[in-house]
Tab-separated table of C-alpha atoms in Angstrom:
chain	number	residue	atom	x	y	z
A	1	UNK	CA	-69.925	30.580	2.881
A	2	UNK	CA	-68.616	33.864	1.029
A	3	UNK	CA	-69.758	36.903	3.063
A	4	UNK	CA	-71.472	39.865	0.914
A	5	UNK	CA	-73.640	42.279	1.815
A	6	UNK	CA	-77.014	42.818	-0.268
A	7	UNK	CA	-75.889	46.226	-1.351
A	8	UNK	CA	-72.931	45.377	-2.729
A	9	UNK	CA	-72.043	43.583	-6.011
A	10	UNK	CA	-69.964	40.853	-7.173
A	11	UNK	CA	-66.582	42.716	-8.283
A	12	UNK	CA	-65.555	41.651	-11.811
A	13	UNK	CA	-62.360	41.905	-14.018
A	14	UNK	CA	-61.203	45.264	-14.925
A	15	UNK	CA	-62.166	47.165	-11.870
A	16	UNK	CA	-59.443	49.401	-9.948
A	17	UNK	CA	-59.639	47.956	-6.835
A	18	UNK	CA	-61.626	44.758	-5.276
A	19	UNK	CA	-61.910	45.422	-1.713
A	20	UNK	CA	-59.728	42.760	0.472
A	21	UNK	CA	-62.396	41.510	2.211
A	22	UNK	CA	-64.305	39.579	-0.396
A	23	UNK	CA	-63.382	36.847	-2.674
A	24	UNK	CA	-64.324	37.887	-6.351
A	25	UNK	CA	-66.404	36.501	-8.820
A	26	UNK	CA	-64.433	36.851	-11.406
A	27	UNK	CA	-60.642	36.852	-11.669
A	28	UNK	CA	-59.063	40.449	-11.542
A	29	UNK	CA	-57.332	41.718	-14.728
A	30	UNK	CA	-54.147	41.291	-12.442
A	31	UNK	CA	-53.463	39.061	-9.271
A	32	UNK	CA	-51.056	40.073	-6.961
A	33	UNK	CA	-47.763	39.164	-5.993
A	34	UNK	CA	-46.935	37.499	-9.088
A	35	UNK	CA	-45.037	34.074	-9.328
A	36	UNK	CA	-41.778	35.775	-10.154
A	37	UNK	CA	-42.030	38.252	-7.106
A	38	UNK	CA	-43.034	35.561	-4.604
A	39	UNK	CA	-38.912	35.492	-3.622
A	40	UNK	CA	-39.527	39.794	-2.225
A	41	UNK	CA	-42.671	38.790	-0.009
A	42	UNK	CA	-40.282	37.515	2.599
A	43	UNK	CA	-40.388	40.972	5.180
A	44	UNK	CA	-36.619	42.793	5.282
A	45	UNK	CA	-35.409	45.518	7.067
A	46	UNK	CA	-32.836	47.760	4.631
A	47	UNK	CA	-30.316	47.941	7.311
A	48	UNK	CA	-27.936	44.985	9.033
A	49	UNK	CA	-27.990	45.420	13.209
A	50	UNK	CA	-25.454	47.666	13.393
A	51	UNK	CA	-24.506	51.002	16.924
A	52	UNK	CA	-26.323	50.383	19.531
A	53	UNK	CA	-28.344	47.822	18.322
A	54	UNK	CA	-25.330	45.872	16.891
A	55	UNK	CA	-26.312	41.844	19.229
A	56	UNK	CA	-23.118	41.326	21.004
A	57	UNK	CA	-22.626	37.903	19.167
A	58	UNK	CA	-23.672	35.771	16.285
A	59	UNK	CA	-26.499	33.520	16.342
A	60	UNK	CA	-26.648	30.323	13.806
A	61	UNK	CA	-29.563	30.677	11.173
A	62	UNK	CA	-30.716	34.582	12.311
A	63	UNK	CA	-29.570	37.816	10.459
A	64	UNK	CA	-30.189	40.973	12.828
A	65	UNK	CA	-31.518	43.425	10.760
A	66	UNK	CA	-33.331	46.974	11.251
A	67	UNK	CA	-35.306	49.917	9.883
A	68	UNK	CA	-33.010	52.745	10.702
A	69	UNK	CA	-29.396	53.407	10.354
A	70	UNK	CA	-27.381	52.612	13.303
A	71	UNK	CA	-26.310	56.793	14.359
A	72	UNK	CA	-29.837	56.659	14.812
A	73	UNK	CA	-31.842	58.650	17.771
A	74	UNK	CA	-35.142	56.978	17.441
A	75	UNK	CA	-38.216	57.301	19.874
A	76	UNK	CA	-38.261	53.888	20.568
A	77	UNK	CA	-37.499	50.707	19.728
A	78	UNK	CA	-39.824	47.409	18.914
A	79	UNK	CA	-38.075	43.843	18.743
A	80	UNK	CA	-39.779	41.230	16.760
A	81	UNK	CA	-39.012	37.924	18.229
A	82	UNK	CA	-39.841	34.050	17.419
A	83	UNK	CA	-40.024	32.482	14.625
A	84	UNK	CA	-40.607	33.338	11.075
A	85	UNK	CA	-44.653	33.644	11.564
A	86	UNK	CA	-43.690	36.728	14.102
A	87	UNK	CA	-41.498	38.176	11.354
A	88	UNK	CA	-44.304	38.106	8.703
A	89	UNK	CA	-45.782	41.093	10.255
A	90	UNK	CA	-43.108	43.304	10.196
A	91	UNK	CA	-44.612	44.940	7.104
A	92	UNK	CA	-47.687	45.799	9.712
A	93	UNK	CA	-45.500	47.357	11.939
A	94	UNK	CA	-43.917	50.013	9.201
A	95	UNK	CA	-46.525	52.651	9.307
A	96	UNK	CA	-46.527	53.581	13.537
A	97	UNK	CA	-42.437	53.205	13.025
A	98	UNK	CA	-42.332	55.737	10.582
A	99	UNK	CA	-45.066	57.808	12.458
A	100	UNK	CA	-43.062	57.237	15.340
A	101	UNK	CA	-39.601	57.723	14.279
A	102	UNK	CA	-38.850	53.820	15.933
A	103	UNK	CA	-36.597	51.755	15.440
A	104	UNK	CA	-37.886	48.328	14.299
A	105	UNK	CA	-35.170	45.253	14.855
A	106	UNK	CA	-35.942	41.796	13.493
A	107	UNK	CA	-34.733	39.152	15.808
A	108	UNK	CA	-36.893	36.120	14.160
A	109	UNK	CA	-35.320	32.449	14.075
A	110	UNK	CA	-37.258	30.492	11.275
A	111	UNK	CA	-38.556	27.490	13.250
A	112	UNK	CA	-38.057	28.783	16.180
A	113	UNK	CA	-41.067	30.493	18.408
A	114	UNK	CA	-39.654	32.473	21.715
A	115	UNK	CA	-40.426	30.221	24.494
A	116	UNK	CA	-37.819	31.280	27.102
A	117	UNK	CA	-37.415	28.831	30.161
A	118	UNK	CA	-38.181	25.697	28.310
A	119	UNK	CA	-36.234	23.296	26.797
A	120	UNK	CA	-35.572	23.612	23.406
A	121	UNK	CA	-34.672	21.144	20.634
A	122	UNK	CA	-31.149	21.559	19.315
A	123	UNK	CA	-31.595	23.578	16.244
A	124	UNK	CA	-33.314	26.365	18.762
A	125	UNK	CA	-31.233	25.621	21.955
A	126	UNK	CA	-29.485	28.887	23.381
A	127	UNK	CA	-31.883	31.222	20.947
A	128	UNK	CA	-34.421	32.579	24.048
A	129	UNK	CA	-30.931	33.276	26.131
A	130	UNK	CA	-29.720	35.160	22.726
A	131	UNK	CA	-32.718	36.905	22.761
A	132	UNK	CA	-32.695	37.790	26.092
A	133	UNK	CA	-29.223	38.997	25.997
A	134	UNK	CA	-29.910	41.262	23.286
A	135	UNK	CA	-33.140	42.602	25.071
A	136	UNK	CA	-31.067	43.200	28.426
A	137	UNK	CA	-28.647	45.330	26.142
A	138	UNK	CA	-31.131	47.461	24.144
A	139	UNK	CA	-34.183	47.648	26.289
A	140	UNK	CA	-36.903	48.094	23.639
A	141	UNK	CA	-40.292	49.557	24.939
A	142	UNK	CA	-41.981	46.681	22.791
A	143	UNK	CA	-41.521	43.213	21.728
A	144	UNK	CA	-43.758	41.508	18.460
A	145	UNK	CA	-44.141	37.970	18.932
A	146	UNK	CA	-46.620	35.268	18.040
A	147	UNK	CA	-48.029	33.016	21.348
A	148	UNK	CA	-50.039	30.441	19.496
A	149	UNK	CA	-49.525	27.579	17.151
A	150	UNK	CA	-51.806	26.330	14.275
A	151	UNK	CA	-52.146	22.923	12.545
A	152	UNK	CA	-51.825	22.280	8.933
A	153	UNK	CA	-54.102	19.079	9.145
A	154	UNK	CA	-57.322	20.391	11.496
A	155	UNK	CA	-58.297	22.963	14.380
A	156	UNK	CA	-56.383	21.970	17.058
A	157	UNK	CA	-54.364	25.349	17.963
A	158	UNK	CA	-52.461	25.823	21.245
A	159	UNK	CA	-51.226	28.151	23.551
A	160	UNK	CA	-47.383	25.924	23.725
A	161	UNK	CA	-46.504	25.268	27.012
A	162	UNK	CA	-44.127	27.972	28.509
A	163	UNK	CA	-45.432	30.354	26.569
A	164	UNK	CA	-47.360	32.333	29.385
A	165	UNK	CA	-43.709	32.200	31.273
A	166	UNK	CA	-41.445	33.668	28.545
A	167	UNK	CA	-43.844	36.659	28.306
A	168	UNK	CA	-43.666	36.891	31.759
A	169	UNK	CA	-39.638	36.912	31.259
A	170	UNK	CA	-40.432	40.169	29.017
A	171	UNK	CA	-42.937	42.143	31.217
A	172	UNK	CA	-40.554	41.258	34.014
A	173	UNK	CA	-38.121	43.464	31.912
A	174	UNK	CA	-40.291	45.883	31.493
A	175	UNK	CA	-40.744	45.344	27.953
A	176	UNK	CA	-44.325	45.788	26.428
A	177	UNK	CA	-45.197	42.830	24.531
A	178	UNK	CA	-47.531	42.631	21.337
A	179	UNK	CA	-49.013	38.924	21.559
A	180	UNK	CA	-49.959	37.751	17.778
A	181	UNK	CA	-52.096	34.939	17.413
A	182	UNK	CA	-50.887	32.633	14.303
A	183	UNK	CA	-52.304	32.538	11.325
A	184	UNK	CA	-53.895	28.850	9.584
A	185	UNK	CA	-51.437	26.313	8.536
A	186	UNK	CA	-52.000	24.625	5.339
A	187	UNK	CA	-51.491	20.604	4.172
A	188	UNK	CA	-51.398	22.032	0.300
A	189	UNK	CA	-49.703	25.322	-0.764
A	190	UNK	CA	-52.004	28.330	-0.693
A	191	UNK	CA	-49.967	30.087	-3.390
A	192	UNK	CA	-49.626	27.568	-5.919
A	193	UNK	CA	-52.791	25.888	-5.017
A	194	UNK	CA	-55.156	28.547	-6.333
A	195	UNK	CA	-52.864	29.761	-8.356
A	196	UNK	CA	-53.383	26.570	-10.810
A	197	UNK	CA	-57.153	27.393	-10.183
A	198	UNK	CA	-56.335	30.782	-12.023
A	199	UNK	CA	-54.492	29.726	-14.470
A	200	UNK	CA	-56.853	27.070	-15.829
A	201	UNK	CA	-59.370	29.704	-16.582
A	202	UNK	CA	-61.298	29.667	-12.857
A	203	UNK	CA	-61.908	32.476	-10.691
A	204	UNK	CA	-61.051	32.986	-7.076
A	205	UNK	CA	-64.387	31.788	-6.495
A	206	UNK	CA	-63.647	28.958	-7.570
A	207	UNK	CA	-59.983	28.966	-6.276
A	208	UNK	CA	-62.021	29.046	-2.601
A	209	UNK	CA	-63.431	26.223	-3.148
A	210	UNK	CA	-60.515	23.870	-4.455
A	211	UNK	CA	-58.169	25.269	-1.742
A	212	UNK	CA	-59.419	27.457	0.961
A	213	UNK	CA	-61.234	26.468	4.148
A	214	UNK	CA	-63.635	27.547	6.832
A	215	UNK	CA	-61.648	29.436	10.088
A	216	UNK	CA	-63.628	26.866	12.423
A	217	UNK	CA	-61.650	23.731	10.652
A	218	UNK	CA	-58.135	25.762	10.901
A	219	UNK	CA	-58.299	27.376	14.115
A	220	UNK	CA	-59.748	26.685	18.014
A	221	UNK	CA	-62.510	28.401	18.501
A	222	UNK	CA	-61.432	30.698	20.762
A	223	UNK	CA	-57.997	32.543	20.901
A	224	UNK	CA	-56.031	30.454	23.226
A	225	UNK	CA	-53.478	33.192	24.060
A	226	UNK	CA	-56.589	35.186	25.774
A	227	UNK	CA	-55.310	34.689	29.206
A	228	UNK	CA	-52.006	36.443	28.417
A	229	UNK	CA	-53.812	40.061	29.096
A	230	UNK	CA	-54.038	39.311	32.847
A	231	UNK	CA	-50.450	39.115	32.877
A	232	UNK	CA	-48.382	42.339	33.773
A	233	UNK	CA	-44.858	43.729	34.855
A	234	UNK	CA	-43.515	46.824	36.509
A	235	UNK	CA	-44.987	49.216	33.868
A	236	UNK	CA	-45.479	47.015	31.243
A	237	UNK	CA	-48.081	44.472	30.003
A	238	UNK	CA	-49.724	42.499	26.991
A	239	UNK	CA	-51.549	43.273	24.156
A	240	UNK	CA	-53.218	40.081	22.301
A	241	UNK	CA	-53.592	40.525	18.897
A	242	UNK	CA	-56.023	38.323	16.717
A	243	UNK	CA	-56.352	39.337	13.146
A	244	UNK	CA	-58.703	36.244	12.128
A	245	UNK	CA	-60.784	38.454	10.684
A	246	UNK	CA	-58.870	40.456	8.233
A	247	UNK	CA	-57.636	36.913	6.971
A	248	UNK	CA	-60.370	35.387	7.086
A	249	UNK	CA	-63.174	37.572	7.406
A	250	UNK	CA	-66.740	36.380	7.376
A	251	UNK	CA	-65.441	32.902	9.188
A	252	UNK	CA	-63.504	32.021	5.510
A	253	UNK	CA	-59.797	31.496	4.991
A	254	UNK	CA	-59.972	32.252	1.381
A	255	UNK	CA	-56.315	31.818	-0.964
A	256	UNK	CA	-57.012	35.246	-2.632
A	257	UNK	CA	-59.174	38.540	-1.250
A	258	UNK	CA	-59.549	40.891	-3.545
A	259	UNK	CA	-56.813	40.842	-5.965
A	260	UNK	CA	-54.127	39.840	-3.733
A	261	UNK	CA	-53.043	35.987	-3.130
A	262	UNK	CA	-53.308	36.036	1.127
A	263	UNK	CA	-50.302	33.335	1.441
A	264	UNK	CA	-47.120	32.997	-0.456
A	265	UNK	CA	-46.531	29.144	0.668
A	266	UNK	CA	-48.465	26.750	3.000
A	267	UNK	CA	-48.282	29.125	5.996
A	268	UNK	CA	-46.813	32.531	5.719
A	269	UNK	CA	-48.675	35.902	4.391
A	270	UNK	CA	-47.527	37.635	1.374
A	271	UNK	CA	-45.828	40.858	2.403
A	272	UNK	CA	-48.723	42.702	-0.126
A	273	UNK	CA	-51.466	41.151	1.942
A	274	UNK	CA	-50.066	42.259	5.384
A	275	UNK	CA	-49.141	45.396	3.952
A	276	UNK	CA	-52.257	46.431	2.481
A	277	UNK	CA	-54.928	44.529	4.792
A	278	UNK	CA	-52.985	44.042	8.355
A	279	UNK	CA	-50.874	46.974	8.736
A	280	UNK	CA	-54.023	49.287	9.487
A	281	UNK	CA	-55.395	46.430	12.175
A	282	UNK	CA	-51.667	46.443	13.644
A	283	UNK	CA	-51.430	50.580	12.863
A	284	UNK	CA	-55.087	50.411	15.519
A	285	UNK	CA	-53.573	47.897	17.914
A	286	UNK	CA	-50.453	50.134	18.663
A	287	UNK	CA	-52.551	53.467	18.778
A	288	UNK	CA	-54.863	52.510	21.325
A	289	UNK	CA	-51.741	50.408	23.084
A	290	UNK	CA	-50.554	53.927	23.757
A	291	UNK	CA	-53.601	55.781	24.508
Protein backbone atom coordinates (compact mmCIF):
# COMPACT_ATOMS: atom_id res chain seq x y z
CA UNK A 1 0.00 0.00 0.00
CA UNK A 2 1.23 3.73 -0.71
CA UNK A 3 1.86 5.43 2.66
CA UNK A 4 0.24 9.11 3.06
CA UNK A 5 -0.65 10.85 5.80
CA UNK A 6 -4.32 12.43 6.06
CA UNK A 7 -2.90 15.90 6.09
CA UNK A 8 -1.11 15.74 3.23
CA UNK A 9 -2.15 15.74 -0.46
CA UNK A 10 -1.53 13.86 -3.50
CA UNK A 11 1.45 15.93 -5.23
CA UNK A 12 0.61 16.68 -8.89
CA UNK A 13 2.56 17.88 -12.04
CA UNK A 14 4.06 21.22 -11.92
CA UNK A 15 4.98 21.42 -8.31
CA UNK A 16 8.73 22.36 -7.24
CA UNK A 17 9.47 19.60 -5.34
CA UNK A 18 7.55 16.10 -4.49
CA UNK A 19 8.95 14.96 -1.33
CA UNK A 20 11.06 11.51 -1.80
CA UNK A 21 9.13 9.65 0.32
CA UNK A 22 5.89 9.29 -1.55
CA UNK A 23 5.04 7.98 -4.88
CA UNK A 24 2.97 10.70 -6.83
CA UNK A 25 -0.23 10.75 -8.29
CA UNK A 26 0.52 12.25 -11.10
CA UNK A 27 3.72 12.27 -13.15
CA UNK A 28 6.08 15.31 -12.33
CA UNK A 29 6.61 17.91 -15.11
CA UNK A 30 10.22 16.33 -15.08
CA UNK A 31 11.55 12.82 -13.88
CA UNK A 32 14.87 12.52 -12.86
CA UNK A 33 17.91 11.15 -14.09
CA UNK A 34 16.92 11.18 -17.56
CA UNK A 35 17.59 8.25 -20.08
CA UNK A 36 20.53 10.04 -21.60
CA UNK A 37 22.22 10.73 -18.11
CA UNK A 38 21.68 7.19 -16.81
CA UNK A 39 25.66 6.53 -18.08
CA UNK A 40 26.82 9.63 -14.94
CA UNK A 41 24.73 7.77 -12.11
CA UNK A 42 27.56 5.32 -11.79
CA UNK A 43 29.43 7.09 -8.33
CA UNK A 44 33.23 8.52 -9.33
CA UNK A 45 35.73 10.00 -7.43
CA UNK A 46 37.55 13.06 -9.63
CA UNK A 47 40.91 11.85 -8.72
CA UNK A 48 42.93 8.36 -9.77
CA UNK A 49 44.72 6.71 -6.35
CA UNK A 50 47.59 8.51 -6.51
CA UNK A 51 50.75 9.68 -2.88
CA UNK A 52 50.08 7.93 -0.24
CA UNK A 53 47.15 6.34 -1.25
CA UNK A 54 48.68 5.24 -4.62
CA UNK A 55 47.75 0.61 -4.00
CA UNK A 56 51.14 -0.80 -4.40
CA UNK A 57 49.92 -2.91 -7.46
CA UNK A 58 47.26 -3.34 -10.05
CA UNK A 59 44.23 -5.25 -9.56
CA UNK A 60 42.23 -6.81 -12.76
CA UNK A 61 38.69 -5.13 -13.22
CA UNK A 62 39.16 -2.24 -10.17
CA UNK A 63 40.24 1.45 -10.83
CA UNK A 64 41.49 3.08 -7.40
CA UNK A 65 40.11 6.26 -7.34
CA UNK A 66 39.65 9.18 -4.61
CA UNK A 67 38.13 12.47 -3.50
CA UNK A 68 41.20 14.48 -2.82
CA UNK A 69 44.39 15.12 -4.57
CA UNK A 70 47.16 12.93 -3.61
CA UNK A 71 49.61 16.04 -1.60
CA UNK A 72 46.68 15.81 0.42
CA UNK A 73 46.67 16.17 4.49
CA UNK A 74 43.22 14.97 5.15
CA UNK A 75 41.63 14.16 8.66
CA UNK A 76 40.99 10.84 7.81
CA UNK A 77 40.48 8.45 5.48
CA UNK A 78 37.26 6.03 4.63
CA UNK A 79 37.80 2.94 2.18
CA UNK A 80 34.81 1.67 0.40
CA UNK A 81 35.23 -1.95 -0.20
CA UNK A 82 33.17 -4.92 -2.02
CA UNK A 83 31.45 -4.92 -4.72
CA UNK A 84 29.69 -2.44 -6.82
CA UNK A 85 26.44 -2.29 -4.35
CA UNK A 86 29.13 -0.85 -1.59
CA UNK A 87 30.29 1.68 -4.18
CA UNK A 88 26.72 2.99 -4.89
CA UNK A 89 26.85 4.89 -1.74
CA UNK A 90 29.73 6.77 -2.18
CA UNK A 91 27.56 9.75 -3.16
CA UNK A 92 26.18 9.32 0.70
CA UNK A 93 29.41 9.54 2.00
CA UNK A 94 30.35 13.14 0.21
CA UNK A 95 28.80 15.47 2.65
CA UNK A 96 30.79 14.23 6.29
CA UNK A 97 34.05 14.03 3.75
CA UNK A 98 33.79 17.42 2.86
CA UNK A 99 32.72 18.40 6.49
CA UNK A 100 35.51 16.45 7.50
CA UNK A 101 38.22 17.28 5.20
CA UNK A 102 38.54 13.05 4.50
CA UNK A 103 39.77 11.42 2.17
CA UNK A 104 37.29 9.01 0.51
CA UNK A 105 39.09 5.98 -1.65
CA UNK A 106 36.96 3.64 -3.75
CA UNK A 107 38.29 0.17 -3.64
CA UNK A 108 34.93 -1.61 -5.11
CA UNK A 109 35.32 -4.83 -7.45
CA UNK A 110 31.96 -5.12 -9.47
CA UNK A 111 30.87 -8.66 -8.55
CA UNK A 112 32.85 -8.97 -6.01
CA UNK A 113 31.59 -8.47 -2.12
CA UNK A 114 34.70 -8.39 0.55
CA UNK A 115 34.59 -11.68 2.14
CA UNK A 116 38.22 -12.10 3.32
CA UNK A 117 39.20 -15.74 4.47
CA UNK A 118 36.95 -17.55 2.13
CA UNK A 119 37.41 -18.97 -0.97
CA UNK A 120 36.66 -17.07 -3.78
CA UNK A 121 35.67 -17.91 -7.37
CA UNK A 122 38.30 -17.01 -9.93
CA UNK A 123 37.17 -13.74 -11.25
CA UNK A 124 37.43 -12.48 -7.32
CA UNK A 125 40.37 -14.74 -6.18
CA UNK A 126 43.34 -12.63 -4.59
CA UNK A 127 40.84 -9.34 -4.34
CA UNK A 128 40.26 -9.58 -0.15
CA UNK A 129 44.35 -10.09 0.04
CA UNK A 130 44.49 -6.82 -2.40
CA UNK A 131 42.33 -5.23 -0.19
CA UNK A 132 43.96 -6.07 2.73
CA UNK A 133 47.26 -5.07 1.46
CA UNK A 134 46.13 -1.76 0.64
CA UNK A 135 44.40 -1.36 4.14
CA UNK A 136 47.75 -2.53 5.96
CA UNK A 137 49.47 0.37 3.90
CA UNK A 138 47.03 3.28 4.45
CA UNK A 139 45.30 2.49 7.66
CA UNK A 140 41.94 4.25 7.13
CA UNK A 141 39.90 4.99 10.38
CA UNK A 142 36.79 3.57 8.37
CA UNK A 143 35.86 1.05 5.89
CA UNK A 144 32.11 1.21 3.76
CA UNK A 145 31.06 -2.10 2.86
CA UNK A 146 27.82 -3.95 2.26
CA UNK A 147 27.38 -7.49 4.57
CA UNK A 148 24.19 -8.78 3.06
CA UNK A 149 22.93 -10.15 -0.17
CA UNK A 150 19.42 -9.78 -1.79
CA UNK A 151 17.53 -11.91 -4.36
CA UNK A 152 16.15 -10.73 -7.56
CA UNK A 153 13.42 -13.56 -7.61
CA UNK A 154 11.92 -13.46 -3.69
CA UNK A 155 12.93 -12.58 0.06
CA UNK A 156 15.45 -14.81 0.79
CA UNK A 157 18.46 -12.35 1.89
CA UNK A 158 21.60 -13.59 3.69
CA UNK A 159 24.23 -12.71 5.82
CA UNK A 160 27.08 -14.86 3.17
CA UNK A 161 29.04 -17.05 5.00
CA UNK A 162 32.43 -15.49 6.11
CA UNK A 163 31.11 -12.42 6.23
CA UNK A 164 31.10 -12.01 10.16
CA UNK A 165 35.04 -13.15 9.78
CA UNK A 166 36.27 -10.61 7.18
CA UNK A 167 34.85 -7.81 9.40
CA UNK A 168 36.49 -9.29 12.06
CA UNK A 169 39.81 -9.14 9.73
CA UNK A 170 39.03 -5.19 9.73
CA UNK A 171 38.26 -4.46 13.45
CA UNK A 172 41.27 -6.66 14.08
CA UNK A 173 43.10 -3.78 12.19
CA UNK A 174 41.66 -1.40 13.92
CA UNK A 175 39.66 -0.14 11.19
CA UNK A 176 36.02 1.10 11.94
CA UNK A 177 33.71 -0.54 9.69
CA UNK A 178 30.30 0.90 8.28
CA UNK A 179 28.14 -2.40 7.65
CA UNK A 180 25.44 -1.56 4.71
CA UNK A 181 22.70 -3.77 4.31
CA UNK A 182 21.87 -4.32 0.38
CA UNK A 183 19.38 -2.91 -1.27
CA UNK A 184 16.32 -5.24 -3.35
CA UNK A 185 17.37 -7.02 -6.40
CA UNK A 186 15.12 -6.93 -9.28
CA UNK A 187 14.04 -9.89 -12.09
CA UNK A 188 12.89 -6.76 -14.53
CA UNK A 189 14.79 -3.42 -14.82
CA UNK A 190 13.59 -0.76 -12.40
CA UNK A 191 14.71 2.02 -14.75
CA UNK A 192 13.31 1.04 -17.90
CA UNK A 193 10.48 -0.77 -16.36
CA UNK A 194 8.56 2.26 -15.12
CA UNK A 195 10.04 4.24 -17.30
CA UNK A 196 7.75 2.66 -20.25
CA UNK A 197 4.93 3.18 -17.59
CA UNK A 198 5.76 7.01 -18.01
CA UNK A 199 6.08 7.22 -21.23
CA UNK A 200 2.77 5.63 -22.22
CA UNK A 201 0.95 8.37 -20.49
CA UNK A 202 0.79 6.59 -16.70
CA UNK A 203 1.88 8.01 -13.58
CA UNK A 204 4.26 6.68 -11.00
CA UNK A 205 1.27 5.44 -9.42
CA UNK A 206 0.74 3.47 -11.78
CA UNK A 207 4.48 2.74 -12.56
CA UNK A 208 4.24 1.09 -8.70
CA UNK A 209 2.05 -1.07 -9.60
CA UNK A 210 3.45 -2.58 -12.99
CA UNK A 211 6.98 -2.74 -11.47
CA UNK A 212 7.57 -2.11 -7.88
CA UNK A 213 7.05 -4.47 -4.95
CA UNK A 214 6.34 -4.75 -1.27
CA UNK A 215 9.91 -4.74 1.05
CA UNK A 216 8.48 -8.06 2.76
CA UNK A 217 8.66 -10.00 -0.86
CA UNK A 218 12.36 -8.45 -1.54
CA UNK A 219 13.96 -8.60 1.68
CA UNK A 220 14.13 -11.05 5.10
CA UNK A 221 12.36 -9.71 7.53
CA UNK A 222 14.83 -8.83 9.69
CA UNK A 223 18.37 -7.39 8.89
CA UNK A 224 20.50 -10.40 8.86
CA UNK A 225 23.79 -8.49 9.39
CA UNK A 226 22.29 -7.49 13.04
CA UNK A 227 24.70 -9.63 14.86
CA UNK A 228 27.71 -7.81 13.36
CA UNK A 229 27.35 -4.92 16.26
CA UNK A 230 28.51 -7.39 18.95
CA UNK A 231 31.61 -7.68 17.14
CA UNK A 232 34.62 -5.36 18.15
CA UNK A 233 38.50 -4.78 17.84
CA UNK A 234 41.16 -2.92 19.74
CA UNK A 235 39.40 0.50 19.41
CA UNK A 236 37.32 -0.14 16.72
CA UNK A 237 33.88 -1.68 15.98
CA UNK A 238 30.68 -1.89 13.65
CA UNK A 239 28.12 0.22 12.67
CA UNK A 240 25.07 -1.62 10.74
CA UNK A 241 23.45 0.43 8.48
CA UNK A 242 19.86 -0.37 7.08
CA UNK A 243 18.36 2.26 4.91
CA UNK A 244 15.09 0.13 3.99
CA UNK A 245 13.24 2.82 4.80
CA UNK A 246 14.42 5.70 2.81
CA UNK A 247 14.06 3.18 -0.22
CA UNK A 248 11.32 1.88 0.57
CA UNK A 249 9.58 3.71 3.08
CA UNK A 250 6.14 2.79 4.30
CA UNK A 251 7.12 -1.17 3.63
CA UNK A 252 7.07 -0.21 -0.51
CA UNK A 253 9.95 -0.52 -2.93
CA UNK A 254 8.50 1.90 -5.31
CA UNK A 255 10.61 2.55 -9.08
CA UNK A 256 10.21 6.37 -8.61
CA UNK A 257 9.74 8.64 -5.14
CA UNK A 258 9.08 11.82 -5.76
CA UNK A 259 10.45 12.87 -8.97
CA UNK A 260 13.46 10.84 -8.97
CA UNK A 261 13.66 7.14 -10.62
CA UNK A 262 15.20 5.13 -7.19
CA UNK A 263 17.25 2.53 -9.53
CA UNK A 264 19.16 3.06 -12.68
CA UNK A 265 19.14 -0.87 -13.68
CA UNK A 266 17.79 -4.04 -11.93
CA UNK A 267 19.80 -3.42 -8.73
CA UNK A 268 21.86 -0.36 -8.26
CA UNK A 269 20.55 3.29 -6.99
CA UNK A 270 20.76 6.23 -9.16
CA UNK A 271 23.50 8.50 -7.87
CA UNK A 272 20.41 11.42 -7.65
CA UNK A 273 18.47 9.15 -5.36
CA UNK A 274 21.40 8.40 -2.93
CA UNK A 275 22.43 11.81 -3.19
CA UNK A 276 19.37 13.52 -2.38
CA UNK A 277 17.50 10.82 -0.08
CA UNK A 278 20.54 8.60 1.51
CA UNK A 279 23.30 10.92 1.99
CA UNK A 280 21.46 12.67 5.05
CA UNK A 281 20.63 8.91 6.61
CA UNK A 282 24.50 8.09 5.94
CA UNK A 283 25.45 12.08 6.92
CA UNK A 284 23.31 10.75 10.68
CA UNK A 285 24.97 7.35 10.75
CA UNK A 286 28.59 8.84 10.73
CA UNK A 287 27.67 11.76 13.21
CA UNK A 288 26.45 9.76 15.91
CA UNK A 289 29.36 6.98 14.88
CA UNK A 290 31.59 9.69 16.27
CA UNK A 291 29.72 11.03 19.09
Amino acid sequence: MLQRTPSSPPPVAGEDAIPTDEVATEAPAQLRPEGWDLGSQWPELPESCSGAWDPASDFPHTRCQQLLPGDAEPSETIVVVGSSHARQYIPALLPTAEARDAQIVNLAMDGCAFLAGTERWPYCAGYDEWVLEYLDAVEPDLVVTTVTQTAPDSAAETLPEGTEGAVQTLLDRGIDVLAMRDTPRWETDQYSCPEAVIEGGGTPVEADEACGADASAKLAPENPAGSLESLTGPGSSVRVLDLTEEICPGGRCSPILGDTYVYMDDDHLTRVFVEEVLAAAVTRELAAATG
